[in-house]
Coordinates of N, CA and C in Angstrom, one line a residue:
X998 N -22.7 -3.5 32.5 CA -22.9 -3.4 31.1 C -22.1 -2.1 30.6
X999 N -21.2 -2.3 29.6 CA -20.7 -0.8 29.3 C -21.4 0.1 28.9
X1000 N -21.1 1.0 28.3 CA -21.6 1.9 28.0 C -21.4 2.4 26.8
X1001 N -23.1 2.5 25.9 CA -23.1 2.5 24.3 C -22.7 3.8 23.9
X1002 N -21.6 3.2 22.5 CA -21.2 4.4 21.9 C -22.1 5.3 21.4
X1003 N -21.6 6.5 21.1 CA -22.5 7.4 20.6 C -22.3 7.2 19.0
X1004 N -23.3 7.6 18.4 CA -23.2 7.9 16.8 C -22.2 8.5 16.2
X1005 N -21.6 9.1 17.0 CA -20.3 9.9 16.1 C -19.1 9.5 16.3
X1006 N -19.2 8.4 17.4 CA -17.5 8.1 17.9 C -17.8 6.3 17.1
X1007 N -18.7 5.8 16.6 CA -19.0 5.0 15.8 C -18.4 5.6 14.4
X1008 N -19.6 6.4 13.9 CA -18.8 6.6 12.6 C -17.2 7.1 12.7
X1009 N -16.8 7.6 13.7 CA -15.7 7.9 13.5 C -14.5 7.1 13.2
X1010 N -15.3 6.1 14.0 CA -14.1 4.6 14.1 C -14.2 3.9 12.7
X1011 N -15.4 4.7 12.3 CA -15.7 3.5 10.6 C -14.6 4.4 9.6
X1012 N -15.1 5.6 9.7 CA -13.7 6.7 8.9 C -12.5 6.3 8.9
X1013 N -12.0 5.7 10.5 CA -10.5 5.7 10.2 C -10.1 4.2 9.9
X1014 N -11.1 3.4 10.1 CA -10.6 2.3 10.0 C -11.1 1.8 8.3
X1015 N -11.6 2.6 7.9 CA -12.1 2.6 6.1 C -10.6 3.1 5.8
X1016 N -10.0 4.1 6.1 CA -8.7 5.2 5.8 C -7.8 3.9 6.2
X1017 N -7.6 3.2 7.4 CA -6.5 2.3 7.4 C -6.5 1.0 6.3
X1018 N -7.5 0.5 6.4 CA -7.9 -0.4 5.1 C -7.3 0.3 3.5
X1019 N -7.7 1.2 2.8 CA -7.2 2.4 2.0 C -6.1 1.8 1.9
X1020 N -5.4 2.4 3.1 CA -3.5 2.4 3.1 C -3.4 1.0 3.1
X1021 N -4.5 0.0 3.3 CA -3.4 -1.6 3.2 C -3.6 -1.9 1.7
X1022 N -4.7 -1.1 1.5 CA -5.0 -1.3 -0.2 C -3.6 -0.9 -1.1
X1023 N -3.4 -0.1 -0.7 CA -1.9 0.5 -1.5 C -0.8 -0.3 -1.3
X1024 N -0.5 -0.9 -0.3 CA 0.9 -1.5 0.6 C 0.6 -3.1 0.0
X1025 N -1.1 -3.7 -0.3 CA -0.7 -4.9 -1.4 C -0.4 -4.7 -2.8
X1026 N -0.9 -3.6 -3.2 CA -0.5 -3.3 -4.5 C 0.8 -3.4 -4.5
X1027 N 1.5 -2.5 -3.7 CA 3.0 -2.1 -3.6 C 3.9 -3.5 -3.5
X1028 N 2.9 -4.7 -3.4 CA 3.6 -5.6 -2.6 C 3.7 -6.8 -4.0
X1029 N 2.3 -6.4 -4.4 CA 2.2 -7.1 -5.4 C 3.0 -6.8 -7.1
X1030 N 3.3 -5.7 -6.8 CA 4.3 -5.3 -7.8 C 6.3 -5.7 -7.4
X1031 N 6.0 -6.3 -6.2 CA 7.3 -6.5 -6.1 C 7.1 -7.8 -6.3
X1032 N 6.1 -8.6 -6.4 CA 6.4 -10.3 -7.2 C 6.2 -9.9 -8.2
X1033 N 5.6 -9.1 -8.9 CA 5.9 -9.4 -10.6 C 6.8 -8.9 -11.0
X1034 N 7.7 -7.7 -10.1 CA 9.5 -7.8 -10.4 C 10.1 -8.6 -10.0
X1035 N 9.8 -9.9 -8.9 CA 10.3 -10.9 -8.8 C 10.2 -12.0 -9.9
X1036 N 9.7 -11.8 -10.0 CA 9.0 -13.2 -11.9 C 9.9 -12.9 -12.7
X1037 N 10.3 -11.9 -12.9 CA 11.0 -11.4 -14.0 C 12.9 -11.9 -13.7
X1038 N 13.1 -12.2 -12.7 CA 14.3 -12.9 -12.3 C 14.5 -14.6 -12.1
X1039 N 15.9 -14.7 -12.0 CA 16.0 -16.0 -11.9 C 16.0 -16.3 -10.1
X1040 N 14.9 -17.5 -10.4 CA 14.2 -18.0 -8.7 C 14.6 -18.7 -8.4
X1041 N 14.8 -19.3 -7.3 CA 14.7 -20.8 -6.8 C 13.5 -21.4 -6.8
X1042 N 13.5 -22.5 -6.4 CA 11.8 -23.3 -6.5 C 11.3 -22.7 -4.6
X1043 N 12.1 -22.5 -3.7 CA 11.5 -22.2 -2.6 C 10.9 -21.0 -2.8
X1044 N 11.8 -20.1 -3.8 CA 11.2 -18.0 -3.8 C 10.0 -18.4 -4.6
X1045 N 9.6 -19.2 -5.7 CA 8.9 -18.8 -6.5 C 7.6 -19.8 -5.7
X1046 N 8.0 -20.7 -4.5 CA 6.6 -21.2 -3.8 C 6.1 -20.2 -2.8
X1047 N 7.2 -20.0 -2.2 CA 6.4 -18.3 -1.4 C 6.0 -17.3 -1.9
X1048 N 6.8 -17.1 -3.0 CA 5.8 -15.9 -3.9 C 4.0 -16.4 -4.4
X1049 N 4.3 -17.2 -4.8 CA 2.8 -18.3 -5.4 C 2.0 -18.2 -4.2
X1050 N 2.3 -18.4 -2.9 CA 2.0 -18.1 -1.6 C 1.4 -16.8 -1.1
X1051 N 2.3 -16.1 -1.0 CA 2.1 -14.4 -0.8 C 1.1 -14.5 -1.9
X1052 N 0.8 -14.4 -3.0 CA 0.1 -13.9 -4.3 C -1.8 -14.7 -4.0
X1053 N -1.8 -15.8 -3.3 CA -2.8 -16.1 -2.6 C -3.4 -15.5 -2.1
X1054 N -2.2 -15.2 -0.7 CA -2.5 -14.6 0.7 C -2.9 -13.7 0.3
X1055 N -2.5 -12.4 -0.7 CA -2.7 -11.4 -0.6 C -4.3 -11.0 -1.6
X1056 N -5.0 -11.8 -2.5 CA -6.2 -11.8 -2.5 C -6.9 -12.2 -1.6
X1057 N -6.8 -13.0 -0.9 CA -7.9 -13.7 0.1 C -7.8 -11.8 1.2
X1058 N -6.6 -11.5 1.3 CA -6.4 -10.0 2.4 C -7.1 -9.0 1.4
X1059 N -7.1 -9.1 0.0 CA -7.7 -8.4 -0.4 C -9.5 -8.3 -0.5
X1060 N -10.3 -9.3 -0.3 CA -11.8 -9.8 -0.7 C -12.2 -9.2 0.9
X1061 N -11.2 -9.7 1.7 CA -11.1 -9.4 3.1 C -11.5 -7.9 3.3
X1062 N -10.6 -6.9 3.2 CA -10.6 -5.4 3.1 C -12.0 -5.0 2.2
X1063 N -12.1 -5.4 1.0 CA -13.1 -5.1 0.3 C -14.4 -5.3 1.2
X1064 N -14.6 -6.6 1.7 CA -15.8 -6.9 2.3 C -16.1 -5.8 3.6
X1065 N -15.3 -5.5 4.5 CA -15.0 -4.4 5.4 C -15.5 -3.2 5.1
X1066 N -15.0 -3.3 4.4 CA -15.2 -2.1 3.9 C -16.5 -1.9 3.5
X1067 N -17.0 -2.2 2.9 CA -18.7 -2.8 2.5 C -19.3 -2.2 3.4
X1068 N -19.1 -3.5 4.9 CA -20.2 -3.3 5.9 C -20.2 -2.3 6.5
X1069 N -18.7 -1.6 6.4 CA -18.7 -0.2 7.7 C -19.2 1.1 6.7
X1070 N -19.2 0.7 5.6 CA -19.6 1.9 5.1 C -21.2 1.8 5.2
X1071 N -21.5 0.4 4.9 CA -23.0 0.9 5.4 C -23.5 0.3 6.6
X1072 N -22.8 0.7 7.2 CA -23.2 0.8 8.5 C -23.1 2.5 9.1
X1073 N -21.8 3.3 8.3 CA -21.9 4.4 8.6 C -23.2 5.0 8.3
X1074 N -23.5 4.6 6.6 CA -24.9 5.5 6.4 C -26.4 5.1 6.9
X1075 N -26.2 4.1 7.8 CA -27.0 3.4 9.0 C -27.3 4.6 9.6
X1076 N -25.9 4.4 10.4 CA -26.0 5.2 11.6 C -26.6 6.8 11.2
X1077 N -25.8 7.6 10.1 CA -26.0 9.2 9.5 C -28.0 8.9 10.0
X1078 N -28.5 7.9 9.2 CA -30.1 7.8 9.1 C -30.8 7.7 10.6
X1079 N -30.2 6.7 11.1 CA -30.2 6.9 12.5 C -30.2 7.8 13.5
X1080 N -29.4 8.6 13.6 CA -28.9 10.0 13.9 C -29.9 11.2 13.6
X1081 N -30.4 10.9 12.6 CA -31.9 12.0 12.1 C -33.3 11.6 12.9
X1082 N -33.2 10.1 13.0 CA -34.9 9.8 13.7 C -34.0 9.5 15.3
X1083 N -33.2 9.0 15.6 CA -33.0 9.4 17.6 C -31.7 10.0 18.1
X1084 N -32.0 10.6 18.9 CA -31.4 11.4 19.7 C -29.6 10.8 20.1
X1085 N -30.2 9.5 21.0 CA -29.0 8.5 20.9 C -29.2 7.4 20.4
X1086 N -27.9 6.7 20.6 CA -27.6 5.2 20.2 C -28.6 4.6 20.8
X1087 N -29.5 3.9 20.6 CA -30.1 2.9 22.3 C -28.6 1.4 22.3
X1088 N -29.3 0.9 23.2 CA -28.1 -0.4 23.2 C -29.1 -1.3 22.3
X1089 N -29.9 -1.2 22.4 CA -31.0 -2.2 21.1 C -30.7 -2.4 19.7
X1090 N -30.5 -1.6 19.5 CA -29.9 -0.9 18.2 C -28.6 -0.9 17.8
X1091 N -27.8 -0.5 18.6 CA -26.0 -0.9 18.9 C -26.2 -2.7 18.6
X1092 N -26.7 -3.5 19.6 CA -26.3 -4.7 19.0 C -26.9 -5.5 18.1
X1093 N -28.1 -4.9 17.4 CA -28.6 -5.3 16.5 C -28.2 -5.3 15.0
X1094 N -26.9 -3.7 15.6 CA -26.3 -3.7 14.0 C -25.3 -4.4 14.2
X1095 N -24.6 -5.3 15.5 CA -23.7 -6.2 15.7 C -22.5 -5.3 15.3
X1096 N -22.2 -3.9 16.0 CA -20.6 -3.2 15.9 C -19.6 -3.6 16.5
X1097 N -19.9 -5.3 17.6 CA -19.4 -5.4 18.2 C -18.6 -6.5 17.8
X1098 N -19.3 -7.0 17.0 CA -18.9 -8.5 15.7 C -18.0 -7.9 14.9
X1099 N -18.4 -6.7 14.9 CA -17.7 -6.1 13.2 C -16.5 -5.2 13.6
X1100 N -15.8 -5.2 15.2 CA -15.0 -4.6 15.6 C -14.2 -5.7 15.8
X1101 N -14.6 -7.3 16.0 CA -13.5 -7.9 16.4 C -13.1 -8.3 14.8
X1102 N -14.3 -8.6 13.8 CA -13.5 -9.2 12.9 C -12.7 -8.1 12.1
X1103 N -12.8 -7.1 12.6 CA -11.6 -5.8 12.0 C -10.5 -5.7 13.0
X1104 N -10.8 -6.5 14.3 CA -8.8 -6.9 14.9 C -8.6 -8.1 14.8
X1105 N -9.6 -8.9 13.8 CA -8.6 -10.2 13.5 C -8.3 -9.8 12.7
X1106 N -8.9 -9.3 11.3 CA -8.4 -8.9 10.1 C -6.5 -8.3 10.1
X1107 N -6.5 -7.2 11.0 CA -5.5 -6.4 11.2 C -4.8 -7.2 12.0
X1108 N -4.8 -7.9 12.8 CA -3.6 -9.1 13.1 C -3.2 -9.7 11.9
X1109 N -4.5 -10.4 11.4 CA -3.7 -11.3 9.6 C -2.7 -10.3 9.1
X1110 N -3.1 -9.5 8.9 CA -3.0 -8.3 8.0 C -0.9 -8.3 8.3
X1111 N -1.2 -7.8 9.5 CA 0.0 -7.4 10.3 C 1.4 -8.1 10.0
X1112 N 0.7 -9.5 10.2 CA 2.0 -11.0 10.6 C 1.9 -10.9 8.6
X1113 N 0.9 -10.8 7.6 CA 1.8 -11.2 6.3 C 2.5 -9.7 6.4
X1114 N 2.8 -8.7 6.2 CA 3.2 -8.0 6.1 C 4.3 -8.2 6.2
X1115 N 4.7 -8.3 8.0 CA 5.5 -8.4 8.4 C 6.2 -9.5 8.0
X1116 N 6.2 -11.0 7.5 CA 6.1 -12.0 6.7 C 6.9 -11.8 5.5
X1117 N 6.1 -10.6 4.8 CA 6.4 -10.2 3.6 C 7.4 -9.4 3.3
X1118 N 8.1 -8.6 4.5 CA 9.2 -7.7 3.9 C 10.1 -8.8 4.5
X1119 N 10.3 -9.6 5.6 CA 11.7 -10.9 5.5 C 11.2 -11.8 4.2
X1120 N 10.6 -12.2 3.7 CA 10.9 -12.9 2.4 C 11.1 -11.7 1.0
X1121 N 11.1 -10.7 1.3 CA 11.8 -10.1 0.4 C 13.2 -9.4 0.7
X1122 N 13.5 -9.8 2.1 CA 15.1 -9.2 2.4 C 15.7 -10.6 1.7
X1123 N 15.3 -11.8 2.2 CA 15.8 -13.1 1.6 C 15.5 -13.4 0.1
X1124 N 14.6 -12.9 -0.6 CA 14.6 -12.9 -1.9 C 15.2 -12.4 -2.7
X1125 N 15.5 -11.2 -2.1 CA 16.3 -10.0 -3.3 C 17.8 -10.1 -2.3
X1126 N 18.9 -10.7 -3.0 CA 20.0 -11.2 -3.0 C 21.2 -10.5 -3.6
X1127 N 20.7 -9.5 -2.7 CA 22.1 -7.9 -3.5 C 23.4 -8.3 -3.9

C-alpha cells in the first residue's frame, strides 16, 4: 500500500495545480480573442467550422477548469480544518476525500487541455494566411 500523503504536500499540489488552471484560464481567453479577430475576416466554410468547433471545445475546457477548481479548493480548506483536529493524514480519510479520483481527473483534464492547445495553435498557423 503506498504511502499517505501528508497535509501539506496535498495542499500543495491543490496551489499549484489551481495556479496551472489560472494560466489555462488566461491562454483560453487569449485563444478566444483570436476567433473573434478571426470573425472579423474573410473565412472559408472549413476555418469558420473549426472555429465554431474550438469555440465549443473551449467552454466545455472552461466549466471543466471551473469545476476543479471548485473541488480542490475545498478540499484544500478540508484539509487546513483537518490539520487543526489530527496530527496526520490517516489513509481513511485520504480516500474518503477521494484525492486519488480528483488527481486522475486533473491528468485527464490536462491531457484534453494539452492536445486542443496544441490543436489550436496549427489551426491558427493554417488560418491566418500571411
Amino acid at each position: 500500500m503506498p504511502n499517505t500523503p501528508t497535509f501539506m504536500s496535498l495542499h500543495l499540489r491543490y496551489r499549484l495545480w489551481i495556479a496551472e488552471l489560472n494560466n489555462d484560464i488566461t491562454i483560453l481567453r487569449i485563444f478566444g480573442d483570436y476567433l473573434e479577430e478571426l470573425q472579423g475576416k474573410k473565412i472559408n466554410a472549413q476555418v469558420k467550422n473549426d472555429s465554431d468547433r474550438f469555440k465549443k471545445d473551449f467552454v466545455q475546457q472552461r466549466m471543466e477548469m471551473d469545476e476543479l477548481k471548485h473541488v480542490m479548493h475545498l478540499l484544500k480548506m478540508k484539509l487546513a480544518a483537518d490539520a487543526r483536529q489530527m496530527s496526520s493524514l490517516s489513509r481513511k480519510t485520504f480516500l474518503e476525500d477521494k484525492h486519488t479520483d480528483l488527481k486522475k481527473r486533473y491528468l485527464a483534464f490536462r491531457k484534453s487541455f494539452d492536445k486542443i492547445k496544441k490543436d489550436f495553435v496549427q489551426f491558427t498557423v493554417t488560418a491566418y494566411t500571411y
